[in-house]
mmCIF file of C-alpha atoms in Angstrom:
data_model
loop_
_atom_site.group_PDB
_atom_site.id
_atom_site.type_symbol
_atom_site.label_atom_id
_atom_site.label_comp_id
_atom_site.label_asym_id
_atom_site.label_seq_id
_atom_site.Cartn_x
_atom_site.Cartn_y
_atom_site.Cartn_z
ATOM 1 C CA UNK Z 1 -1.880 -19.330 18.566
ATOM 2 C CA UNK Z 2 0.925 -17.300 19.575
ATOM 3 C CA UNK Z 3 3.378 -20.364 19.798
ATOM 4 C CA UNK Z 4 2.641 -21.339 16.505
ATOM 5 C CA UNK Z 5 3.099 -17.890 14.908
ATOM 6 C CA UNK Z 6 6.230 -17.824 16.525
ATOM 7 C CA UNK Z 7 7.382 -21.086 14.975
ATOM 8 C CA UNK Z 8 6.318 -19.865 11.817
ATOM 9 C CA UNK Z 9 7.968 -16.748 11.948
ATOM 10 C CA UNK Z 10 11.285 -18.347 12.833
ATOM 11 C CA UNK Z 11 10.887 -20.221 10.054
ATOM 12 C CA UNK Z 12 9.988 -17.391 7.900
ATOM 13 C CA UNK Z 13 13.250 -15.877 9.174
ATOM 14 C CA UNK Z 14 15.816 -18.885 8.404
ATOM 15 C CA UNK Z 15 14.746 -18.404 4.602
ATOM 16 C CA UNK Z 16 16.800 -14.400 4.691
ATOM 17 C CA UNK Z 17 20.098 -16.836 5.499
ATOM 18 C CA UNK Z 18 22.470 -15.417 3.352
ATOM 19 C CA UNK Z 19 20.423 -12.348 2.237
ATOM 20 C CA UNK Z 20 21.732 -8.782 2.286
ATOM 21 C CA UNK Z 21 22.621 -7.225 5.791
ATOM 22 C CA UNK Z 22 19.143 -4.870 5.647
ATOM 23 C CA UNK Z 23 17.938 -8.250 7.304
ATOM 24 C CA UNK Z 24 20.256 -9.736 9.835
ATOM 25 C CA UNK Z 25 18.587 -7.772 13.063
ATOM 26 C CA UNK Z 26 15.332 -9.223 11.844
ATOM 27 C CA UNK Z 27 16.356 -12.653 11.236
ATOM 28 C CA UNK Z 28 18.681 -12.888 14.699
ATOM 29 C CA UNK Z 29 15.935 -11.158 16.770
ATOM 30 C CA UNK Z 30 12.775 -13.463 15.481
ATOM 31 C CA UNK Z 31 15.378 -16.755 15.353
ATOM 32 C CA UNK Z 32 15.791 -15.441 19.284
ATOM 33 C CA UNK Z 33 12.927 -14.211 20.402
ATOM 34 C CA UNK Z 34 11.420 -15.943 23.783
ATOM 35 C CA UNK Z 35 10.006 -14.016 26.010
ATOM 36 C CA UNK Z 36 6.652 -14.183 26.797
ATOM 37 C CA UNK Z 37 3.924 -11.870 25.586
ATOM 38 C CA UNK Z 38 3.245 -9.910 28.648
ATOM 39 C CA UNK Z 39 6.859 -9.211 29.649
ATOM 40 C CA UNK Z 40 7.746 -5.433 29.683
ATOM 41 C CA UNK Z 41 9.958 -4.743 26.826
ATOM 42 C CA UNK Z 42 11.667 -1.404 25.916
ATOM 43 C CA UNK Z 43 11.172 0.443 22.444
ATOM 44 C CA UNK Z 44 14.469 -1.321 21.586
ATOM 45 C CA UNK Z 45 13.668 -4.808 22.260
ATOM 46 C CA UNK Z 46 10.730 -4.608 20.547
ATOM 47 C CA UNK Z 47 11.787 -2.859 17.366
ATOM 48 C CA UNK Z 48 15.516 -3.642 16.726
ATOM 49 C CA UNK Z 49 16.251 -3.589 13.169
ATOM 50 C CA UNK Z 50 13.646 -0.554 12.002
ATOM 51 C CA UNK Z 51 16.456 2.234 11.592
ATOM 52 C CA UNK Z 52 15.054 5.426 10.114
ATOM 53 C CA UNK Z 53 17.800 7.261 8.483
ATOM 54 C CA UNK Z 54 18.889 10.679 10.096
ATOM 55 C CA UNK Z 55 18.539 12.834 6.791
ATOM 56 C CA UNK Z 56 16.629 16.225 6.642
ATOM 57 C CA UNK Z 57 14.047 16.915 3.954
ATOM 58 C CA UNK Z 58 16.694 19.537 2.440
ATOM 59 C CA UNK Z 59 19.412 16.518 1.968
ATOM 60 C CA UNK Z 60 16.464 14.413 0.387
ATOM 61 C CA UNK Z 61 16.181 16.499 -2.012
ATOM 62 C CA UNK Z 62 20.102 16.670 -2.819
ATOM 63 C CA UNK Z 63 20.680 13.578 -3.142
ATOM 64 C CA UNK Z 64 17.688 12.344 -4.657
ATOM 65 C CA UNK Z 65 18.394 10.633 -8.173
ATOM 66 C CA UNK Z 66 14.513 10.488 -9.644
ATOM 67 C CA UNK Z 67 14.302 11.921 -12.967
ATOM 68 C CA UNK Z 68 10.567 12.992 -12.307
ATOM 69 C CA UNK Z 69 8.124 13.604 -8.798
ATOM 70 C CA UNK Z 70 3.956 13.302 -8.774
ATOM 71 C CA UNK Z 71 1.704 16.100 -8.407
ATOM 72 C CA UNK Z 72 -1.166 14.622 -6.685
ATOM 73 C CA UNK Z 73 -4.430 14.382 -5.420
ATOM 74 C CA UNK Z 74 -6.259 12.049 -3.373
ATOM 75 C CA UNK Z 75 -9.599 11.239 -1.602
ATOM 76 C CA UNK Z 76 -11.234 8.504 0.020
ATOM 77 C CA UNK Z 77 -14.527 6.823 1.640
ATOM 78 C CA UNK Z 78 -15.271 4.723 4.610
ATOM 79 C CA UNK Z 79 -17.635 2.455 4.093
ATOM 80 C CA UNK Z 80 -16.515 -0.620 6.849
ATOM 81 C CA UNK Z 81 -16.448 2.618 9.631
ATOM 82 C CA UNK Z 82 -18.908 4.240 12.068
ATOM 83 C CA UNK Z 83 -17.649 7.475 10.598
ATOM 84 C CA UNK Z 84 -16.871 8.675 7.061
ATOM 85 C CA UNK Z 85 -14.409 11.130 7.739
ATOM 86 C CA UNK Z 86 -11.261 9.886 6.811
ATOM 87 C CA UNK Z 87 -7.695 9.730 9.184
ATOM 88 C CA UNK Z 88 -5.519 11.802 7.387
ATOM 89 C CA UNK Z 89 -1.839 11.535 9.659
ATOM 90 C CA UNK Z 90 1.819 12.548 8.866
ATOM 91 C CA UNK Z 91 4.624 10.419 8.319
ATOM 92 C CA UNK Z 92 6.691 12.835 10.556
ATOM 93 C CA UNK Z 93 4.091 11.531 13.002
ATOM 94 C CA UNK Z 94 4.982 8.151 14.052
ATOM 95 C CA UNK Z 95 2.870 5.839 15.681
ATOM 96 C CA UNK Z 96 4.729 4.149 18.936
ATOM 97 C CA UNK Z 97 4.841 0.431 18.281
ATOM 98 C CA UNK Z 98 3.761 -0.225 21.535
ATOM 99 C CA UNK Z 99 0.444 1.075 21.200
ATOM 100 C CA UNK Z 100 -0.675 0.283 17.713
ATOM 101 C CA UNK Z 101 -4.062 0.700 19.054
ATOM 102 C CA UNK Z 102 -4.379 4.148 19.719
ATOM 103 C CA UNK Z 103 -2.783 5.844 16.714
ATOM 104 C CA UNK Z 104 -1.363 8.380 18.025
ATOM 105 C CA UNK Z 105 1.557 10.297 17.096
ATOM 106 C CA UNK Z 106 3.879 10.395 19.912
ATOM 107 C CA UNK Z 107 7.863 10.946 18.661
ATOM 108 C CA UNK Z 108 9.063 12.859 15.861
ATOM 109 C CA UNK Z 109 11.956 10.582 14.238
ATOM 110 C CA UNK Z 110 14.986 13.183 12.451
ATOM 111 C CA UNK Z 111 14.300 12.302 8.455
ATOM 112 C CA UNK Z 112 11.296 10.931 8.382
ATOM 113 C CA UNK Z 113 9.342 12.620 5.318
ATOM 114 C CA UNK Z 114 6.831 14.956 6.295
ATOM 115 C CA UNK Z 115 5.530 15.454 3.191
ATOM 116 C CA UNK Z 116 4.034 12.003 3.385
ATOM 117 C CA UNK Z 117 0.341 10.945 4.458
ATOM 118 C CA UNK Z 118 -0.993 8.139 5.991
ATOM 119 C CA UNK Z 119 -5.075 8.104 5.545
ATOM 120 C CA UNK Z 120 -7.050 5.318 6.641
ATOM 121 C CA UNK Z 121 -10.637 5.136 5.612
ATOM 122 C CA UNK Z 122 -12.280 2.090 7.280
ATOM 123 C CA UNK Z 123 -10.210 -0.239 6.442
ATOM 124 C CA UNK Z 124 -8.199 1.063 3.799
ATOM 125 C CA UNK Z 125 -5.081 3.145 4.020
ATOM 126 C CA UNK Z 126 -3.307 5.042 1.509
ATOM 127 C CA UNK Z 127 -0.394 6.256 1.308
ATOM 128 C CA UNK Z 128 0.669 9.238 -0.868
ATOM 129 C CA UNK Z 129 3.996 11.506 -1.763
ATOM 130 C CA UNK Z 130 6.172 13.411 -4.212
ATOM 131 C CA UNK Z 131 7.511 9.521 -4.762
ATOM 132 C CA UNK Z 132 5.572 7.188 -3.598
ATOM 133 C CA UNK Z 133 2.016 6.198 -3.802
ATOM 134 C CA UNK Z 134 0.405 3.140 -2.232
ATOM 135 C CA UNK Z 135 -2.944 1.502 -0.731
ATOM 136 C CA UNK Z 136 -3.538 -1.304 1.573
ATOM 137 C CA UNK Z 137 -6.841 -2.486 1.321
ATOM 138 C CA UNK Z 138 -7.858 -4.662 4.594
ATOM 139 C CA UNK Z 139 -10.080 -7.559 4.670
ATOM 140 C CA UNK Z 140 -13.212 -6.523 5.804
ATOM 141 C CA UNK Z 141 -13.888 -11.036 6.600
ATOM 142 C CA UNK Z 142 -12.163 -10.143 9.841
ATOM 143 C CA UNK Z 143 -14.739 -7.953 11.149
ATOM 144 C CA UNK Z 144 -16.708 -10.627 13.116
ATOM 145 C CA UNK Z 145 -13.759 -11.226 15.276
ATOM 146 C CA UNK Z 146 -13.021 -9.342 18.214
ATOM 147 C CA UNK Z 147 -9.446 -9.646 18.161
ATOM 148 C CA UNK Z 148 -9.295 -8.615 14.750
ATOM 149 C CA UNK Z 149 -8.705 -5.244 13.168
ATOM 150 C CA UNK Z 150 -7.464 -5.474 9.603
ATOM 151 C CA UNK Z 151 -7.302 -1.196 9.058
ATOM 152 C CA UNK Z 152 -4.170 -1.406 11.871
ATOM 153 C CA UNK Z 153 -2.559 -3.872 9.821
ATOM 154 C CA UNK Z 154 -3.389 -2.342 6.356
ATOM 155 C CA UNK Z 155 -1.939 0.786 7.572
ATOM 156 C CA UNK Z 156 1.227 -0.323 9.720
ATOM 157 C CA UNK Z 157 2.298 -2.325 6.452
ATOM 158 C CA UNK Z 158 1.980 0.466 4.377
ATOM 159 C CA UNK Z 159 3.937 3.253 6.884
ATOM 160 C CA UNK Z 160 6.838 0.547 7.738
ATOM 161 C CA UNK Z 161 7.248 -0.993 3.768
ATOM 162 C CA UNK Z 162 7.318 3.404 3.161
ATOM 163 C CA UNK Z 163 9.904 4.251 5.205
ATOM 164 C CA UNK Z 164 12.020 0.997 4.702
ATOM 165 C CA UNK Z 165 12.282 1.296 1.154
ATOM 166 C CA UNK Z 166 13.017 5.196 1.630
ATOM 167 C CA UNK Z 167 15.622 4.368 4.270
ATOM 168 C CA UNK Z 168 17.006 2.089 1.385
ATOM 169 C CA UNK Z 169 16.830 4.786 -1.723
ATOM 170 C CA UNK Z 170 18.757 6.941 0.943
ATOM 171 C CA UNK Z 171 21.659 4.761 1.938
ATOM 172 C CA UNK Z 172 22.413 3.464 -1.395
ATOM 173 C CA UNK Z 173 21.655 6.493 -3.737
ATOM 174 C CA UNK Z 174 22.378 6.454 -6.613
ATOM 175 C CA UNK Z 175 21.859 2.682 -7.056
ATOM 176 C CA UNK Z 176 18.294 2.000 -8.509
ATOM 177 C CA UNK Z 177 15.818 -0.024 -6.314
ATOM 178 C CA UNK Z 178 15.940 -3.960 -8.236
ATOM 179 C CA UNK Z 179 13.248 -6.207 -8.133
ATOM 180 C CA UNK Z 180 15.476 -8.250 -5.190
ATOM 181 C CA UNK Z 181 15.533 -5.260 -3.146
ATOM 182 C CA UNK Z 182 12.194 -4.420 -3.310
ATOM 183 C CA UNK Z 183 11.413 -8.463 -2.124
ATOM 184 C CA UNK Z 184 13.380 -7.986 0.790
ATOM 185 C CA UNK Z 185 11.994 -4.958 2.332
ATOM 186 C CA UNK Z 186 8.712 -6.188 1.562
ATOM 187 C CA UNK Z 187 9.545 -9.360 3.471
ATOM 188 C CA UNK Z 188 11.078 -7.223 6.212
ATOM 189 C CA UNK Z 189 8.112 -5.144 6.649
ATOM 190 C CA UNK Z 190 5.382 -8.182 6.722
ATOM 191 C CA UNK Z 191 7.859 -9.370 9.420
ATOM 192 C CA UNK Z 192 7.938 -6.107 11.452
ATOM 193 C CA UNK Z 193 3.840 -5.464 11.206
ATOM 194 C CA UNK Z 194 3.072 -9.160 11.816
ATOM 195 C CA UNK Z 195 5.408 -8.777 15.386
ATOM 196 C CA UNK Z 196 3.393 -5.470 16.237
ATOM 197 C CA UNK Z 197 0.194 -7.224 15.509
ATOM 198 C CA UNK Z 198 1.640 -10.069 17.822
ATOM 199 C CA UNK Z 199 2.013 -7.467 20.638
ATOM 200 C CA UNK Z 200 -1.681 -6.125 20.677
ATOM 201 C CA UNK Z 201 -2.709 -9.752 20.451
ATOM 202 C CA UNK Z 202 -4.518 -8.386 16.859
ATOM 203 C CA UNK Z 203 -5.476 -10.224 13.570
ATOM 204 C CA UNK Z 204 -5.841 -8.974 9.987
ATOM 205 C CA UNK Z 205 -4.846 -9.111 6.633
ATOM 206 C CA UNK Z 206 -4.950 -6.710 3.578
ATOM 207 C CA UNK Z 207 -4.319 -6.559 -0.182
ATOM 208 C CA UNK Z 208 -1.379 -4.259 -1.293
ATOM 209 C CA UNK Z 209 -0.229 -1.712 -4.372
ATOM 210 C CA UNK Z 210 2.685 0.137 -4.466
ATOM 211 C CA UNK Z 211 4.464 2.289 -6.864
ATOM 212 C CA UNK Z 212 7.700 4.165 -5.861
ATOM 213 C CA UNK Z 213 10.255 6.257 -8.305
ATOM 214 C CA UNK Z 214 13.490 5.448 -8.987
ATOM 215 C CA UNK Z 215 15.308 7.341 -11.137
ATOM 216 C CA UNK Z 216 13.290 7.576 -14.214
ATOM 217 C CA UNK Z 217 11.435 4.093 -13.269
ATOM 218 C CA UNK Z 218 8.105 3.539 -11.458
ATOM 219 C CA UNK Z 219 8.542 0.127 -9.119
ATOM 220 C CA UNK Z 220 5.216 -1.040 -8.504
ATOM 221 C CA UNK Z 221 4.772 -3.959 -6.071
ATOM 222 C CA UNK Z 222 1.056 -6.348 -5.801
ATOM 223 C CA UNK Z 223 -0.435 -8.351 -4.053
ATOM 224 C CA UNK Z 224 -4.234 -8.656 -4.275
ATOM 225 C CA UNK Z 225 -6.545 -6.754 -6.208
ATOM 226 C CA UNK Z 226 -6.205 -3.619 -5.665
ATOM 227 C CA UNK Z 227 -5.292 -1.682 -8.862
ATOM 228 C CA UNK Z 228 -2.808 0.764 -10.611
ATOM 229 C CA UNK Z 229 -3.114 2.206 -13.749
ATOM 230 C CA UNK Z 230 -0.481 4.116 -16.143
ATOM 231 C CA UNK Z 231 -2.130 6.340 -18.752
ATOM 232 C CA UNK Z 232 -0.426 7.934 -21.423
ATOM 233 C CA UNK Z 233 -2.050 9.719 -24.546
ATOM 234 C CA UNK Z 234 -5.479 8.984 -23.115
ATOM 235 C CA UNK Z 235 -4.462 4.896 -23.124
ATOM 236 C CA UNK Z 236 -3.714 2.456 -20.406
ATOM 237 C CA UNK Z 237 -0.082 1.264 -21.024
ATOM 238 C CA UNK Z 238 0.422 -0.492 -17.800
ATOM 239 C CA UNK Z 239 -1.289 -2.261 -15.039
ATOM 240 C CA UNK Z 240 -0.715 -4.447 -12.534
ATOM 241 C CA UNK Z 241 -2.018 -8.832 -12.767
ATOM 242 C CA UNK Z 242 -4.610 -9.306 -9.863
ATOM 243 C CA UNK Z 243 -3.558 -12.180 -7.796
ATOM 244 C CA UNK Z 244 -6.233 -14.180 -6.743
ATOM 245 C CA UNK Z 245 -7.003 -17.495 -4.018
ATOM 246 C CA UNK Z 246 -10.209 -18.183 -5.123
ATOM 247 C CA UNK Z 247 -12.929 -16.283 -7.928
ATOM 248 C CA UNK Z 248 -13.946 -13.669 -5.727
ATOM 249 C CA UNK Z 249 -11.110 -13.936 -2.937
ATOM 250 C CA UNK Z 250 -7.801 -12.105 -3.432
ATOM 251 C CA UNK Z 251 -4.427 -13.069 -2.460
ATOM 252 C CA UNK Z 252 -3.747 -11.291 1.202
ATOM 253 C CA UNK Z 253 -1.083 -10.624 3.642
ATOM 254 C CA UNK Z 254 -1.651 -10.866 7.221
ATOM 255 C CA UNK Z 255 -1.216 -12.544 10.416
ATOM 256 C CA UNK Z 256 -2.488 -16.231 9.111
ATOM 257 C CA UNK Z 257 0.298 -16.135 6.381
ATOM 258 C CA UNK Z 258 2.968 -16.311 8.098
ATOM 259 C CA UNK Z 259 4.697 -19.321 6.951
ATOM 260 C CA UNK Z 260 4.684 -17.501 3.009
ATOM 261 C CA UNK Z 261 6.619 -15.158 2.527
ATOM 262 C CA UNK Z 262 4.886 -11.889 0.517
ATOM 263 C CA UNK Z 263 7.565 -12.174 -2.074
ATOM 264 C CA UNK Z 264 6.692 -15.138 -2.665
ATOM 265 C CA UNK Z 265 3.381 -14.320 -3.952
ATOM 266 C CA UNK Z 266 4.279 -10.821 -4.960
ATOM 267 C CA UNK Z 267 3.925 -9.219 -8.490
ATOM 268 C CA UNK Z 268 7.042 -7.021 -9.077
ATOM 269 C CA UNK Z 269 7.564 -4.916 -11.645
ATOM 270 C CA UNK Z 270 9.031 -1.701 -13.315
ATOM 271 C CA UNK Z 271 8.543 0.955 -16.103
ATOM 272 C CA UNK Z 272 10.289 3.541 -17.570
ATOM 273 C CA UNK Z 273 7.973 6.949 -17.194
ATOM 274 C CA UNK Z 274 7.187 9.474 -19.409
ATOM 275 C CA UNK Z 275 6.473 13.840 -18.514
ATOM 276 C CA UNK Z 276 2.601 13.660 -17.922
ATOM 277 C CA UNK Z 277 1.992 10.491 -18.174
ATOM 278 C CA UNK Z 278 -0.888 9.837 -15.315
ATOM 279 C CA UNK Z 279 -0.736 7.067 -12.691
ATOM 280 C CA UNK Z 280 -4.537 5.924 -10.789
ATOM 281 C CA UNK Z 281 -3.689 4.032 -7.455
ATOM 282 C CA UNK Z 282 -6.913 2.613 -6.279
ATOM 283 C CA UNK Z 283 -8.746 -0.164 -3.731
ATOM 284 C CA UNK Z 284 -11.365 -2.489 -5.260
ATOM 285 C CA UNK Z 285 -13.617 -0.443 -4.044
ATOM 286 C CA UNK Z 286 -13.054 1.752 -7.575
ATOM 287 C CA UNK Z 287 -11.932 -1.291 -10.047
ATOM 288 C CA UNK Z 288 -15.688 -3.123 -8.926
ATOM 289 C CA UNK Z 289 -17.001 -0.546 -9.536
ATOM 290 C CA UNK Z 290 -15.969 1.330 -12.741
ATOM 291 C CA UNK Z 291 -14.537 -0.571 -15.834
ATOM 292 C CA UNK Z 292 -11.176 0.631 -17.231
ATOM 293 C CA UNK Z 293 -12.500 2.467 -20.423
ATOM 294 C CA UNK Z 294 -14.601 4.317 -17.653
ATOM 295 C CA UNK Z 295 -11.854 5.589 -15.663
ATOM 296 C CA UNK Z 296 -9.474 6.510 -18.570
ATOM 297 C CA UNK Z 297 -13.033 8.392 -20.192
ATOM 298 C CA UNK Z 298 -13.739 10.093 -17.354
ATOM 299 C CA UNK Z 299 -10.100 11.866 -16.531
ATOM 300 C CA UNK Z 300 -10.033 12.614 -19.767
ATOM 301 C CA UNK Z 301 -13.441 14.854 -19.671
ATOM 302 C CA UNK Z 302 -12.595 15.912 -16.548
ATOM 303 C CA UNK Z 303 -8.730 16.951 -17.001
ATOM 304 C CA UNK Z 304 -8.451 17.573 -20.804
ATOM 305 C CA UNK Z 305 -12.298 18.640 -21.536
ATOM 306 C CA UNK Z 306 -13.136 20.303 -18.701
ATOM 307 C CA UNK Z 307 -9.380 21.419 -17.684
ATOM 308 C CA UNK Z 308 -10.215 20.598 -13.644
ATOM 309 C CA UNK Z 309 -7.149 20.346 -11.495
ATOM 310 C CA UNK Z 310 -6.451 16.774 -10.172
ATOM 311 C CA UNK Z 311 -8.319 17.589 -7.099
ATOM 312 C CA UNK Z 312 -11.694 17.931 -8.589
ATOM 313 C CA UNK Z 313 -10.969 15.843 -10.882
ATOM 314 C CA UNK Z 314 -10.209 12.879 -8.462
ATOM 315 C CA UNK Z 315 -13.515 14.017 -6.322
ATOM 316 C CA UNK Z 316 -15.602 13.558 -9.417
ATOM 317 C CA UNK Z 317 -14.125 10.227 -9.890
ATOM 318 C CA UNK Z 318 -15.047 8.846 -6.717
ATOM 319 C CA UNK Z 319 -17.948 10.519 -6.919
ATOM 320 C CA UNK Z 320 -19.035 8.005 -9.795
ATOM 321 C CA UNK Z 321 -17.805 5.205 -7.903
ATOM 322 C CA UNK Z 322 -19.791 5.869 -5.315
ATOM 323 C CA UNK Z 323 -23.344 6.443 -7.544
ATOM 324 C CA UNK Z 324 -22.714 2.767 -9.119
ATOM 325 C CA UNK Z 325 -21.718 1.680 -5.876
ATOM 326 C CA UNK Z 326 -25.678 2.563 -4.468
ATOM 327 C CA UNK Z 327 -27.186 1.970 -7.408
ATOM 328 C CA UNK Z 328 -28.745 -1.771 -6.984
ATOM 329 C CA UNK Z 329 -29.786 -2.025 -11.348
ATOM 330 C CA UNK Z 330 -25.925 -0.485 -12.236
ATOM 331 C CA UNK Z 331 -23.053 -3.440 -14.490
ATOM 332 C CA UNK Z 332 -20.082 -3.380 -13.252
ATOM 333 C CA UNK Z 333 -16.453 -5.136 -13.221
ATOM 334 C CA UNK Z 334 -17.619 -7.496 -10.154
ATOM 335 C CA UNK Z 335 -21.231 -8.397 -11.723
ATOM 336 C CA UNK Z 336 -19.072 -9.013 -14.514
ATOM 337 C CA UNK Z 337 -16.387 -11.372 -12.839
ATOM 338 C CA UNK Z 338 -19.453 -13.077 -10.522
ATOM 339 C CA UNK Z 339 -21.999 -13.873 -13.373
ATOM 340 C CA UNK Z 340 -18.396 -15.743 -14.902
ATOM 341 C CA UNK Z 341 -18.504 -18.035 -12.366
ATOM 342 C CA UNK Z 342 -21.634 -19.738 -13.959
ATOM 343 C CA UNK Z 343 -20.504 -22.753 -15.346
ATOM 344 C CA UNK Z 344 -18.754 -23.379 -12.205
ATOM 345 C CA UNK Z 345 -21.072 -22.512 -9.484
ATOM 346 C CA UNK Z 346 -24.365 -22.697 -10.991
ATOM 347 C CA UNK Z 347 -26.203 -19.914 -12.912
ATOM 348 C CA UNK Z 348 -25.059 -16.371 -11.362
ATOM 349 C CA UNK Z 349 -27.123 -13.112 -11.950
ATOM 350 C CA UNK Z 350 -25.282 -10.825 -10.157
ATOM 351 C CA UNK Z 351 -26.520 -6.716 -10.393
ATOM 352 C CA UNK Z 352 -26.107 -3.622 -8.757
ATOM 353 C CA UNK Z 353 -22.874 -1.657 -7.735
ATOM 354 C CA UNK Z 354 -20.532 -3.254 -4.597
ATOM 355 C CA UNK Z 355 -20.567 -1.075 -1.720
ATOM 356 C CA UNK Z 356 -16.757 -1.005 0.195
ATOM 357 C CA UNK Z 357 -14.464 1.344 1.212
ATOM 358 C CA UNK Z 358 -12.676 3.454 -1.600
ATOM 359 C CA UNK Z 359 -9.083 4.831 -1.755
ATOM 360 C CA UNK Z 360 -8.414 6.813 -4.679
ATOM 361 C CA UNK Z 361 -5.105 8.613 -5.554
ATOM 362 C CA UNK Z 362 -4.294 10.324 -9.079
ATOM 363 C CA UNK Z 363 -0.864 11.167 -9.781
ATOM 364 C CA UNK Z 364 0.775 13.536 -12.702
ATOM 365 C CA UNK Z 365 4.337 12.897 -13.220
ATOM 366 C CA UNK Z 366 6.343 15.858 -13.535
ATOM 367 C CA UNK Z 367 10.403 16.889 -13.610
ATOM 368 C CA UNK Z 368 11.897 16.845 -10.686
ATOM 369 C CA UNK Z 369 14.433 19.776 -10.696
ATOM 370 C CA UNK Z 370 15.861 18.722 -8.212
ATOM 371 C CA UNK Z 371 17.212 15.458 -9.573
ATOM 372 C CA UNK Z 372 20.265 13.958 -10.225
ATOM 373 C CA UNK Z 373 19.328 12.765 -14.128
ATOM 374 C CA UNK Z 374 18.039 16.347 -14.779
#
């Protein structure tokens, strides 16, 4: 197995020939690499072209160029886990790659943003800051296999993609993050976690949604179907298209697609924001279980009717997840999609709320003072 995700990744890596320079460690050291799995390796070896750039939180904020930032709130529920209580870490606290298994935070890179947290709730992780909000939703399939742990992989893709693309908005502010850009780091980053996963002699996959702000643009990246929402004047303007293998399975990332690249399946995309506009970052785990209408209803009671801050207001919404989720008579979005199916897979009669693991983040955007545009 490892010999053949080797080849693939060498061929993986031949396809950035010719791409920007963000990618020519990667591509020489996976076109090179040959040692065997069990030789000792220093931090170096093993992790050659992640750079984190040496800039203090004060300098971020200098020369930052976004027009707006997110006030948010999040919250979260483990449902794949022996424990509901969620991992809530640092991004100042970064995991050594040698030891993906333990999670630990054990060095303190200069620059790396502090204000942004990793939580991992069975086998989701979400990521949330001022600029950036993101989940990786792992495949629960892999949970029969004991070399398999699809929350490590969820949530190393998520802190690496993070910190590339900041590392990227740093070195080439004021230039705008482009939809090529974006590709490439997301390449790089599969690249990077698949290696790690390598090391540990680990399997998994996850979905992915991302949203980051550029200037006065959200970026939002997919892959899966996990969902983001953009509501303005009590309407969704904006989501994201759910990518999908087959009727119920979603497209995924991990270590068995490693001859396709995530660009290559990726949906890319931009907006121009608005002051207040609100942005919903969630896993299935939400979207199966409350329709649209319902989540744009609900923040509206809860926000505008019963003026809660985002906090409660993102409590009560997983809150009603969660009742449709245990209720075995409740309609939702995935009776809905399954009871479609009929005419191809015989009469379905799907009912009852989905029980998974839920990652919910709600976002306000806001100026940003600080800002460039401003």
């Amino acid at each position: 197995m490892f010999a053949s995700s080797l080849a693939s990744r060498a061929v993986a890596a031949k396809r950035f020939k010719g791409s920007s320079s963000l990618f020519q460690g990667a591509r020489s050291y996976f076109l090179s690499f040959g040692k065997e799995r069990n030789q000792e390796m220093l931090v170096d070896d093993i992790n050659p072209f992640i750079r984190f750039p040496v800039v203090t939180p004060e300098q971020m904020r200098k020369i930052s160029n976004d027009k707006f930032k997110f006030d948010f709130a999040y919250t979260s529920f483990a449902f794949h886990s022996s424990s509901s209580v969620p991992q809530i870490h640092s991004l100042s606290d970064l995991t050594d790659p040698t030891s993906l298994n333990s999670l630990l935070p054990k060095r303190r890179p200069q620059g790396s943003p502090a204000d942004t947290l990793s939580i991992k709730a069975g086998d989701d992780t979400m990521l949330v800051s001022p600029t950036v909000l993101a989940v990786a939703d792992g495949v629960s399939g892999w949970e029969d296999k004991s070399d398999a742990d699809a929350g490590i992989w969820s949530r190393s893709m998520l802190e690496t993609f993070s910190r590339l693309m900041t590392e990227y908005k740093i070195s080439h502010s004021p230039h705008h993050l482009n939809k090529r850009d974006i590709s490439e780091i997301l390449d790089d980053s599969f690249l990077h976690t698949s290696h790690l996963m390598d090391l540990q002699r680990l399997e998994g996959s996850s979905t992915l949604i991302l949203g980051m702000l550029s200037g006065d643009l959200l970026q939002m990246v997919s892959i899966g179907d996990s969902k983001l929402y953009i509501i303005r004047d009590g309407e969704i303007i904006k989501t994201n298209e759910e990518q999908m293998v087959t009727d119920l399975c979603p497209q995924q990332i991990g270590t068995h697609t490693l001859t396709q690249l995530p660009s290559e399946v990726a949906w890319v995309e931009s907006i121009e924001l608005k002051e207040n506009d609100l942005i919903v970052v969630c896993s299935d785990g939400i979207s199966d279980n409350l329709y649209e209408w319902e989540i744009v209803d609900y923040l509206d009671q809860f926000l505008n009717g019963k003026k809660d801050s985002l906090k409660r207001a993102v409590n009560k919404l997983l809150l009603k997840a969660k009742e449709v989720s245990f209720d075995d008579y409740a309609c939702t979005p995935y009776n809905q999609k399954v009871n479609s199916m009929s005419g191809k897979h015989g009469k379905q009669n799907s009912v009852g709320g989905k029980l998974d693991d839920m990652s919910l983040c709600i976002a306000r955007v806001v100026l940003n003072k600080r800002g460039k545009l401003n």
